[in-house]
Short mmCIF file of C-alpha atoms and ligand atoms in Angstrom, two decimals:
data_model
loop_
_atom_site.label_atom_id
_atom_site.label_comp_id
_atom_site.label_asym_id
_atom_site.label_seq_id
_atom_site.Cartn_x
_atom_site.Cartn_y
_atom_site.Cartn_z
CA MET A 564 23.84 -28.86 7.64
CA SER A 565 20.60 -27.15 6.66
CA LYS A 566 18.73 -24.98 9.12
CA SER A 567 15.10 -25.83 9.81
CA ALA A 568 12.06 -23.60 10.41
CA ASP A 569 8.29 -24.01 10.69
CA ALA A 570 7.85 -21.35 8.01
CA VAL A 571 9.99 -19.26 5.65
CA VAL A 572 8.74 -15.86 4.46
CA ILE A 573 10.34 -14.54 1.26
CA GLY A 574 10.51 -10.73 1.10
CA GLY A 575 11.16 -8.07 3.73
CA GLY A 576 8.64 -5.43 2.60
CA ILE A 577 5.60 -4.53 4.70
CA VAL A 578 3.72 -7.60 3.48
CA GLY A 579 6.51 -10.12 4.26
CA LEU A 580 7.31 -8.49 7.61
CA SER A 581 3.62 -8.60 8.56
CA ASN A 582 3.52 -12.32 7.75
CA ALA A 583 6.64 -12.98 9.82
CA TYR A 584 5.18 -10.93 12.68
CA TRP A 585 1.97 -12.96 12.86
CA LEU A 586 3.72 -16.33 12.52
CA ALA A 587 6.28 -15.47 15.22
CA LYS A 588 3.55 -14.04 17.47
CA ARG A 589 1.72 -17.37 17.29
CA GLY A 590 4.86 -19.26 18.32
CA LEU A 591 6.07 -20.62 14.98
CA LYS A 592 9.80 -20.79 14.28
CA VAL A 593 9.96 -18.37 11.34
CA VAL A 594 12.78 -17.19 9.11
CA LEU A 595 12.29 -14.14 6.84
CA VAL A 596 14.68 -13.99 3.88
CA GLU A 597 15.30 -10.64 2.17
CA SER A 598 17.72 -10.05 -0.69
CA GLY A 599 18.48 -6.47 0.42
CA ASP A 600 18.08 -4.69 3.74
CA LEU A 601 14.55 -4.52 5.18
CA VAL A 602 12.04 -2.46 3.17
CA ALA A 603 14.29 -2.56 0.09
CA GLY A 604 11.50 -2.79 -2.49
CA THR A 605 8.22 -0.97 -3.18
CA SER A 606 7.52 -0.48 0.53
CA ALA A 607 10.24 2.20 0.62
CA ARG A 608 9.01 3.90 -2.57
CA CYS A 609 5.42 4.80 -1.74
CA ASP A 610 3.14 6.96 0.41
CA GLY A 611 1.96 5.82 3.82
CA ASN A 612 -1.77 6.43 3.56
CA ASN A 613 -4.12 4.14 5.51
CA TYR A 614 -7.55 5.65 4.86
CA ILE A 615 -10.72 4.05 3.53
CA CYS A 616 -11.48 6.65 0.87
CA ASP A 617 -11.33 4.90 -2.50
CA THR A 618 -12.65 1.35 -2.10
CA ALA A 619 -15.72 -0.09 -3.85
CA PRO A 620 -18.78 -0.34 -1.58
CA GLY A 621 -19.72 -3.48 0.37
CA GLU A 622 -17.34 -6.35 1.15
CA ILE A 623 -14.27 -4.55 -0.25
CA THR A 624 -14.80 -1.51 1.98
CA GLN A 625 -15.59 -3.72 4.99
CA THR A 626 -12.32 -5.63 4.53
CA MET A 627 -10.35 -2.40 4.14
CA LYS A 628 -11.88 -1.17 7.42
CA LEU A 629 -10.57 -4.32 9.08
CA ALA A 630 -7.17 -3.87 7.41
CA VAL A 631 -6.85 -0.27 8.61
CA SER A 632 -7.84 -1.25 12.16
CA GLU A 633 -5.07 -3.92 12.13
CA VAL A 634 -2.50 -1.25 11.16
CA GLU A 635 -3.78 1.09 13.86
CA ASN A 636 -3.68 -1.64 16.49
CA LEU A 637 -0.08 -2.54 15.57
CA VAL A 638 1.06 1.07 15.59
CA LYS A 639 -0.67 2.00 18.85
CA HIS A 640 -0.41 -1.18 20.92
CA GLU A 641 2.13 -3.65 19.55
CA LEU A 642 5.18 -1.95 18.04
CA ASP A 643 7.87 -0.51 20.28
CA ALA A 644 8.96 2.34 17.97
CA ASP A 645 7.45 5.59 16.71
CA VAL A 646 6.45 5.25 13.03
CA ASP A 647 5.35 8.88 12.48
CA TRP A 648 1.66 8.00 12.77
CA ILE A 649 -0.48 11.05 11.89
CA GLU A 650 -4.26 10.96 12.29
CA ASN A 651 -5.60 14.33 11.20
CA GLY A 652 -8.20 12.84 8.89
CA MET A 653 -8.15 13.47 5.15
CA PHE A 654 -10.02 15.41 2.47
CA THR A 655 -11.12 14.14 -0.93
CA LEU A 656 -11.53 17.36 -2.94
CA ALA A 657 -14.30 18.28 -5.38
CA GLU A 658 -13.17 20.88 -7.91
CA ASN A 659 -16.63 22.03 -8.92
CA GLU A 660 -20.34 21.58 -8.25
CA GLU A 661 -20.62 18.50 -10.47
CA GLN A 662 -17.81 16.73 -8.60
CA TYR A 663 -19.35 17.81 -5.30
CA GLU A 664 -22.53 15.94 -6.28
CA GLN A 665 -20.42 12.83 -7.10
CA ALA A 666 -18.65 13.25 -3.77
CA LYS A 667 -21.99 13.33 -1.93
CA LYS A 668 -22.87 9.97 -3.50
CA GLN A 669 -19.51 8.46 -2.51
CA CYS A 670 -19.86 9.83 1.00
CA ALA A 671 -23.34 8.30 1.39
CA GLU A 672 -22.07 4.91 0.12
CA LYS A 673 -19.18 4.96 2.59
CA GLN A 674 -21.48 5.98 5.46
CA ALA A 675 -23.76 3.04 4.58
CA ASP A 676 -20.68 0.82 5.03
CA GLY A 677 -20.04 2.33 8.45
CA VAL A 678 -17.05 4.45 7.39
CA LYS A 679 -16.61 7.65 9.39
CA CYS A 680 -16.92 10.47 6.84
CA ARG A 681 -18.95 13.62 6.12
CA MET A 682 -19.32 16.39 3.54
CA VAL A 683 -17.40 19.63 4.11
CA ASP A 684 -18.62 22.84 2.41
CA ARG A 685 -16.44 25.44 0.75
CA LYS A 686 -16.20 27.79 3.74
CA GLU A 687 -15.17 25.10 6.21
CA LEU A 688 -12.78 23.54 3.69
CA HIS A 689 -10.87 26.78 3.07
CA GLU A 690 -10.68 27.54 6.80
CA ALA A 691 -9.13 24.11 7.35
CA GLU A 692 -6.82 24.28 4.30
CA PRO A 693 -5.92 27.97 3.74
CA ASN A 694 -3.39 27.21 0.96
CA LEU A 695 -6.02 25.64 -1.32
CA ALA A 696 -6.92 27.35 -4.62
CA PRO A 697 -9.94 29.60 -3.82
CA ASP A 698 -12.28 27.97 -6.38
CA ILE A 699 -12.10 24.42 -4.92
CA TYR A 700 -15.73 23.66 -4.20
CA GLY A 701 -15.86 21.27 -1.24
CA ALA A 702 -14.68 17.90 0.05
CA ILE A 703 -15.44 14.63 1.79
CA GLU A 704 -13.67 14.33 5.12
CA PHE A 705 -12.61 10.82 6.20
CA THR A 706 -11.57 10.48 9.83
CA GLU A 707 -10.88 6.76 10.19
CA GLY A 708 -7.22 5.66 9.86
CA GLY A 709 -4.07 7.70 9.46
CA SER A 710 -0.74 7.86 7.69
CA LEU A 711 2.72 6.65 8.66
CA SER A 712 6.27 6.32 7.41
CA PRO A 713 6.39 2.91 5.66
CA ILE A 714 10.17 2.75 6.22
CA LEU A 715 9.89 3.32 9.99
CA PHE A 716 6.93 0.93 10.05
CA GLY A 717 9.01 -1.76 8.30
CA PHE A 718 11.96 -1.46 10.64
CA ALA A 719 9.66 -1.45 13.70
CA LEU A 720 7.99 -4.63 12.41
CA GLY A 721 11.45 -6.19 11.87
CA ASP A 722 12.45 -5.41 15.48
CA LYS A 723 9.18 -6.92 16.68
CA VAL A 724 9.68 -10.11 14.64
CA GLU A 725 13.13 -10.56 16.19
CA SER A 726 11.91 -9.80 19.71
CA LEU A 727 9.25 -12.52 19.24
CA GLY A 728 11.99 -15.04 18.35
CA GLY A 729 11.78 -14.81 14.54
CA GLU A 730 14.96 -14.71 12.46
CA ILE A 731 15.65 -12.26 9.64
CA TRP A 732 18.24 -13.11 7.01
CA ARG A 733 19.15 -9.76 5.42
CA PHE A 734 21.13 -9.50 2.16
CA THR A 735 20.21 -13.13 1.42
CA ARG A 736 18.67 -14.13 -1.89
CA VAL A 737 16.29 -17.06 -2.39
CA ILE A 738 17.62 -18.96 -5.40
CA GLY A 739 15.37 -22.02 -5.43
CA ILE A 740 12.77 -24.11 -3.63
CA GLU A 741 13.03 -27.91 -3.44
CA LEU A 742 9.88 -30.01 -3.27
CA ASN A 743 9.50 -33.35 -1.48
CA PRO A 744 8.76 -36.49 -3.56
CA ASP A 745 5.02 -36.02 -2.74
CA GLY A 746 5.12 -32.53 -4.32
CA SER A 747 4.97 -30.54 -1.06
CA VAL A 748 7.40 -27.80 -0.02
CA GLY A 749 10.66 -29.23 1.39
CA LYS A 750 13.52 -26.77 1.40
CA VAL A 751 14.28 -23.12 0.57
CA LEU A 752 17.66 -22.61 -1.10
CA THR A 753 19.42 -19.29 -0.51
CA ASP A 754 22.84 -17.92 -1.40
CA LYS A 755 23.71 -18.14 2.32
CA GLY A 756 22.49 -21.71 2.98
CA ASP A 757 19.35 -23.86 2.92
CA ILE A 758 16.31 -23.91 5.20
CA VAL A 759 14.23 -27.10 5.61
CA THR A 760 10.57 -26.14 6.06
CA LYS A 761 6.97 -27.21 5.44
CA HIS A 762 5.61 -23.72 4.76
CA VAL A 763 6.82 -21.00 2.41
CA VAL A 764 5.11 -17.62 2.00
CA ASP A 765 5.94 -15.82 -1.24
CA ALA A 766 5.74 -12.13 -0.23
CA ALA A 767 8.19 -10.85 -2.81
CA GLY A 768 5.92 -8.12 -4.24
CA VAL A 769 6.60 -7.47 -7.94
CA TRP A 770 9.19 -10.28 -7.81
CA SER A 771 6.67 -12.84 -6.49
CA PRO A 772 6.08 -14.35 -9.99
CA ALA A 773 9.80 -15.28 -10.18
CA ILE A 774 9.53 -17.07 -6.81
CA GLY A 775 6.33 -18.81 -7.96
CA LYS A 776 8.14 -20.11 -11.06
CA MET A 777 10.58 -21.96 -8.75
CA VAL A 778 7.72 -24.33 -7.84
CA GLY A 779 5.73 -24.14 -11.10
CA VAL A 780 3.07 -21.73 -9.77
CA ASP A 781 1.98 -18.90 -12.12
CA ILE A 782 1.31 -15.63 -10.29
CA PRO A 783 -0.33 -12.93 -12.47
CA VAL A 784 1.34 -9.94 -10.78
CA THR A 785 2.73 -7.15 -12.97
CA MET A 786 4.47 -3.83 -12.32
CA MET A 787 2.54 -0.54 -12.14
CA LYS A 788 4.77 2.46 -11.64
CA GLY A 789 4.00 5.47 -9.44
CA ASP A 790 6.05 8.65 -8.94
CA ILE A 791 6.23 11.02 -5.97
CA LEU A 792 7.63 14.55 -5.52
CA VAL A 793 9.19 15.39 -2.14
CA ALA A 794 8.93 19.02 -0.94
CA GLU A 795 11.46 20.88 1.22
CA SER A 796 10.74 20.57 4.95
CA ASP A 797 10.62 24.34 5.68
CA VAL A 798 7.17 24.76 4.12
CA LYS A 799 3.85 23.30 5.20
CA VAL A 800 1.65 22.62 2.18
CA SER A 801 -1.44 21.05 3.73
CA ASN A 802 -2.59 20.33 7.27
CA ARG A 803 -3.69 16.81 6.43
CA TYR A 804 -3.69 14.17 3.68
CA VAL A 805 -5.58 15.66 0.70
CA CYS A 806 -6.39 14.17 -2.70
CA GLU A 807 -8.56 15.08 -5.68
CA ILE A 808 -11.68 13.02 -6.31
CA GLY A 809 -10.22 11.99 -9.71
CA TYR A 810 -7.57 10.02 -7.78
CA ASN A 811 -10.26 7.53 -6.80
CA PHE A 812 -11.11 7.06 -10.48
CA LEU A 813 -7.42 6.55 -11.34
CA ARG A 814 -6.83 3.96 -8.65
CA ASN A 815 -9.78 2.01 -9.99
CA ASP A 816 -8.81 2.25 -13.68
CA MET A 817 -11.67 4.62 -14.57
CA LYS A 818 -11.24 7.33 -17.19
CA LEU A 819 -10.33 10.82 -15.99
CA ASP A 820 -12.42 13.92 -16.64
CA GLY A 821 -10.83 16.38 -19.05
CA ASP A 822 -8.68 15.93 -22.12
CA ASP A 823 -5.11 16.40 -20.88
CA ALA A 824 -3.24 13.73 -22.90
CA ILE A 825 -0.24 13.45 -20.56
CA ARG A 826 -2.48 13.01 -17.54
CA GLN A 827 -4.47 10.31 -19.33
CA LYS A 828 -1.31 8.52 -20.55
CA TYR A 829 0.38 8.37 -17.14
CA GLY A 830 -2.68 8.40 -14.88
CA ILE A 831 -1.68 11.63 -13.19
CA GLY A 832 -3.64 12.99 -10.26
CA PHE A 833 -3.17 15.20 -7.24
CA LEU A 834 -2.56 14.22 -3.67
CA THR A 835 -0.41 15.58 -0.89
CA GLU A 836 0.53 13.89 2.34
CA PRO A 837 2.26 15.57 5.30
CA THR A 838 5.02 13.45 6.89
CA GLY A 839 6.58 13.33 10.33
CA ALA A 840 9.69 15.06 8.94
CA ASN A 841 7.46 17.80 7.42
CA ASN A 842 8.49 17.00 3.83
CA ALA A 843 5.16 16.95 2.00
CA LEU A 844 4.82 14.08 -0.48
CA ILE A 845 3.09 15.33 -3.63
CA GLY A 846 1.39 13.78 -6.65
CA PHE A 847 0.11 10.52 -8.06
CA SER A 848 0.84 8.62 -11.26
CA LYS A 849 -0.01 5.12 -12.47
CA TYR A 850 1.32 3.44 -15.63
CA PRO A 851 2.91 0.11 -16.57
CA ALA A 852 6.73 0.25 -16.42
CA THR A 853 9.53 -1.94 -15.09
CA ASP A 854 12.06 0.67 -13.93
CA THR A 855 12.11 3.23 -11.10
CA ARG A 856 13.93 6.00 -12.98
CA THR A 857 12.46 9.53 -12.84
CA ASN A 858 10.42 10.39 -15.93
CA PHE A 859 10.50 14.21 -16.22
CA GLU A 860 7.46 14.34 -18.49
CA VAL A 861 5.52 12.70 -15.66
CA THR A 862 6.94 14.68 -12.72
CA ARG A 863 6.44 17.98 -14.58
CA ALA A 864 2.78 17.13 -15.24
CA MET A 865 2.34 16.06 -11.61
CA ALA A 866 3.74 19.39 -10.42
CA LYS A 867 1.42 21.27 -12.78
CA ARG A 868 -1.57 19.35 -11.43
CA ALA A 869 -0.49 20.03 -7.83
CA ILE A 870 -0.21 23.79 -8.48
CA ARG A 871 -3.81 23.77 -9.74
CA PHE A 872 -4.94 22.71 -6.22
CA TYR A 873 -2.25 24.40 -4.08
CA PRO A 874 -0.90 27.39 -6.08
CA MET A 875 1.79 28.00 -3.41
CA ILE A 876 3.52 24.78 -4.57
CA ALA A 877 4.87 26.84 -7.51
CA ASN A 878 7.23 28.45 -4.98
CA VAL A 879 8.17 25.32 -3.03
CA ASN A 880 11.51 23.59 -3.68
CA ILE A 881 11.13 19.98 -4.69
CA ILE A 882 14.18 18.32 -3.14
CA ARG A 883 13.86 14.95 -4.87
CA THR A 884 11.55 12.60 -6.67
CA TYR A 885 11.24 8.82 -6.45
CA ALA A 886 9.18 6.08 -8.03
CA GLY A 887 7.99 2.65 -6.98
CA LEU A 888 6.48 -0.37 -8.72
CA ARG A 889 3.11 -1.44 -7.38
CA PRO A 890 2.60 -5.23 -7.40
CA TRP A 891 -0.47 -5.16 -9.66
CA SER A 892 -3.09 -7.91 -9.80
CA PRO A 893 -5.59 -8.19 -12.68
CA ASP A 894 -8.63 -7.28 -10.51
CA HIS A 895 -6.81 -4.90 -8.09
CA GLU A 896 -7.44 -7.26 -5.16
CA PRO A 897 -4.49 -8.90 -3.40
CA ILE A 898 -3.61 -12.57 -3.78
CA ILE A 899 -3.61 -14.17 -0.30
CA SER A 900 -3.80 -17.82 -1.09
CA LYS A 901 -2.85 -21.46 -0.82
CA THR A 902 -1.60 -22.93 -4.11
CA LYS A 903 -1.56 -26.28 -5.92
CA VAL A 904 1.81 -26.92 -4.18
CA PRO A 905 1.08 -28.02 -0.59
CA GLY A 906 2.84 -25.66 1.82
CA PHE A 907 3.44 -22.87 -0.76
CA TYR A 908 1.40 -19.70 -0.09
CA VAL A 909 1.20 -16.46 -2.09
CA CYS A 910 0.78 -13.08 -0.36
CA SER A 911 1.25 -10.53 -3.11
CA GLY A 912 -0.50 -8.27 -5.64
CA HIS A 913 -1.46 -5.61 -3.09
CA CYS A 914 -1.48 -2.89 -5.79
CA GLY A 915 -1.72 0.59 -4.22
CA SER A 916 -2.74 -0.63 -0.74
CA GLY A 917 0.02 -2.94 0.52
CA ILE A 918 0.95 -0.78 3.47
CA ALA A 919 -2.65 -0.66 4.70
CA TYR A 920 -3.38 -4.29 3.75
CA GLY A 921 -0.07 -5.87 4.87
CA PRO A 922 -0.91 -6.60 8.53
CA LEU A 923 -4.35 -8.12 7.77
CA SER A 924 -2.84 -10.19 4.91
CA GLY A 925 -0.19 -11.60 7.23
CA LYS A 926 -2.84 -12.51 9.78
CA LEU A 927 -4.92 -14.33 7.15
CA ILE A 928 -1.92 -16.37 5.93
CA MET A 929 -1.07 -17.27 9.55
CA GLN A 930 -4.68 -18.43 10.07
CA MET A 931 -4.49 -20.59 6.91
CA ILE A 932 -1.16 -22.13 7.96
CA LEU A 933 -2.50 -22.94 11.44
CA GLY A 934 -5.76 -24.30 9.96
CA GLU A 935 -7.86 -21.71 11.82
CA GLU A 936 -11.02 -19.99 10.64
CA THR A 937 -9.98 -16.84 8.75
CA ASP A 938 -11.23 -13.36 9.78
CA VAL A 939 -12.69 -12.85 6.27
CA LYS A 940 -13.87 -15.10 3.42
CA MET A 941 -10.86 -15.98 1.28
CA ASP A 942 -12.48 -16.64 -2.17
CA ARG A 943 -11.88 -13.03 -3.24
CA PHE A 944 -8.15 -13.44 -2.61
CA ASP A 945 -7.68 -16.91 -4.11
CA LEU A 946 -4.90 -17.29 -6.69
CA TYR A 947 -7.09 -19.44 -8.93
CA ARG A 948 -9.94 -16.88 -9.21
CA PHE A 949 -8.44 -15.43 -12.41
C1 FAD B 1492 3.95 5.64 -5.57
C2 FAD B 1492 3.27 4.64 -4.69
C3 FAD B 1492 2.45 5.07 -3.66
C4 FAD B 1492 1.83 4.14 -2.82
N1 FAD B 1492 1.07 4.59 -1.76
C5 FAD B 1492 0.53 3.70 -0.91
C6 FAD B 1492 -0.23 4.14 0.21
O1 FAD B 1492 -0.36 5.34 0.45
N2 FAD B 1492 -0.79 3.21 1.02
C7 FAD B 1492 -0.65 1.85 0.80
O2 FAD B 1492 -1.21 1.06 1.55
N3 FAD B 1492 0.07 1.40 -0.25
C8 FAD B 1492 0.66 2.29 -1.10
N4 FAD B 1492 1.37 1.84 -2.18
C9 FAD B 1492 1.43 0.40 -2.43
C10 FAD B 1492 2.48 -0.27 -1.55
O3 FAD B 1492 3.68 0.44 -1.62
C11 FAD B 1492 2.71 -1.73 -2.03
O4 FAD B 1492 1.49 -2.41 -2.18
C12 FAD B 1492 3.55 -2.46 -0.98
O5 FAD B 1492 4.72 -1.74 -0.69
C13 FAD B 1492 3.93 -3.86 -1.45
O6 FAD B 1492 4.68 -4.44 -0.40
P1 FAD B 1492 5.34 -5.86 -0.56
O7 FAD B 1492 5.92 -6.20 0.77
O8 FAD B 1492 4.40 -6.80 -1.20
O9 FAD B 1492 6.52 -5.64 -1.66
P2 FAD B 1492 7.97 -5.03 -1.47
O10 FAD B 1492 8.00 -3.93 -0.51
O11 FAD B 1492 8.49 -4.76 -2.85
O12 FAD B 1492 8.79 -6.23 -0.84
C14 FAD B 1492 9.20 -7.36 -1.59
C15 FAD B 1492 10.61 -7.72 -1.14
O13 FAD B 1492 10.99 -8.97 -1.72
C16 FAD B 1492 12.39 -8.93 -1.85
N5 FAD B 1492 12.80 -10.00 -2.79
C17 FAD B 1492 12.53 -10.10 -4.11
N6 FAD B 1492 13.09 -11.21 -4.63
C18 FAD B 1492 13.71 -11.84 -3.61
C19 FAD B 1492 14.49 -13.05 -3.52
N7 FAD B 1492 14.70 -13.83 -4.58
N8 FAD B 1492 15.01 -13.38 -2.31
C20 FAD B 1492 14.79 -12.61 -1.20
N9 FAD B 1492 14.08 -11.47 -1.25
C21 FAD B 1492 13.53 -11.09 -2.43
C22 FAD B 1492 12.66 -7.52 -2.39
O14 FAD B 1492 13.99 -7.12 -2.16
C23 FAD B 1492 11.65 -6.70 -1.59
O15 FAD B 1492 12.22 -6.05 -0.46
C24 FAD B 1492 2.01 2.75 -3.04
C25 FAD B 1492 2.86 2.30 -4.07
C26 FAD B 1492 3.49 3.25 -4.89
C27 FAD B 1492 4.42 2.76 -5.97
#
């Protein structure tokens, strides 16, 4: 006999878990199906930054503010486990006077959107970050948000889903979706049995297009690789999350300053993020690829870039590297949407912000499923906007 559920969520990354959390919290009988263990995909191969430092002004920044406050609320008031939440604020660095002027403009735009940030001059910056290269000119400080361990966050969300009555089917692969004669969602087929349901949320990250194909829905999500260096835990690199201003350009597909061909080819920039375990995460890259193998040309260039900002990194042992595949959407905005198939929803394409955006995305899908007014206008996230 098939099992039945009010809703099935496909994918146990931060986005799928956030969907299951909201649906279970509102009393729906929900089953989350994940082909590996929880947080088996991109959500375990990323940083855990939840700051509002690199969004375009206006509606996009306002929505990110809401997204970050949802994460903070979950971490501080809802989840029962410690997720290594750190809220020391962050610095966006300006290398020289010209970048400092650009930074001032960005800071003013963010302040106009109500984001808590301010300019920090050279003296104050170097007092706060003594390991920085002496010529770094200044920074914007952002104080809203924080960082966390996405893996701990994922497992804490999983525990919460189960404590709210939701079911999680680990190591279970979705192999098909059957539609009813009227074209609506009818049944999810897995390699461990079927689930009869009226609502399916495709939260399978870079694999969401394959799930969409099962019901004839095209999802324009591609893979955008990013690498990270992990430092030994005996050394403290920075006191807070720090990135170069060029990182904002990279995340938004703008051209970098300078003529370093490797950096241009692989979108290499500098960031460093302290973690609860004291292993600093270092570096940023962004290029289309479909595998998560280490590319030494990339990691070498990332290390070189990091040493430019924190020269002491030259003497720090890098204990490992890893890479993840960002679920990339054509306009860098997530897809949080109903589809032409009644009952089939897409929650994917979160690019470089799925940890920060996951909880809000899950709430919006829950509101659509329950027919409630959504917290934000949904046109920007609609699948058929492309
Ligand atoms: C290097 C890097 C740094 C990043 N830094 C940040 C950051 O600082 N802050 C931030 O907010 N975001 C960051 N991101 C982005 C963030 O990691 C992603 O947006 C987010 O993890 C996507 O989550 P997801 O749940 O959609 O996908 P995933 O975590 O990939 O989850 C999808 C799940 O679906 C499962 N699945 C696939 N097919 C099936 C099937 N047929 N049946 C069952 N299950 C299936 C997979 O096993 C997987 O676990 C970063 C990404 C990278 C690569």
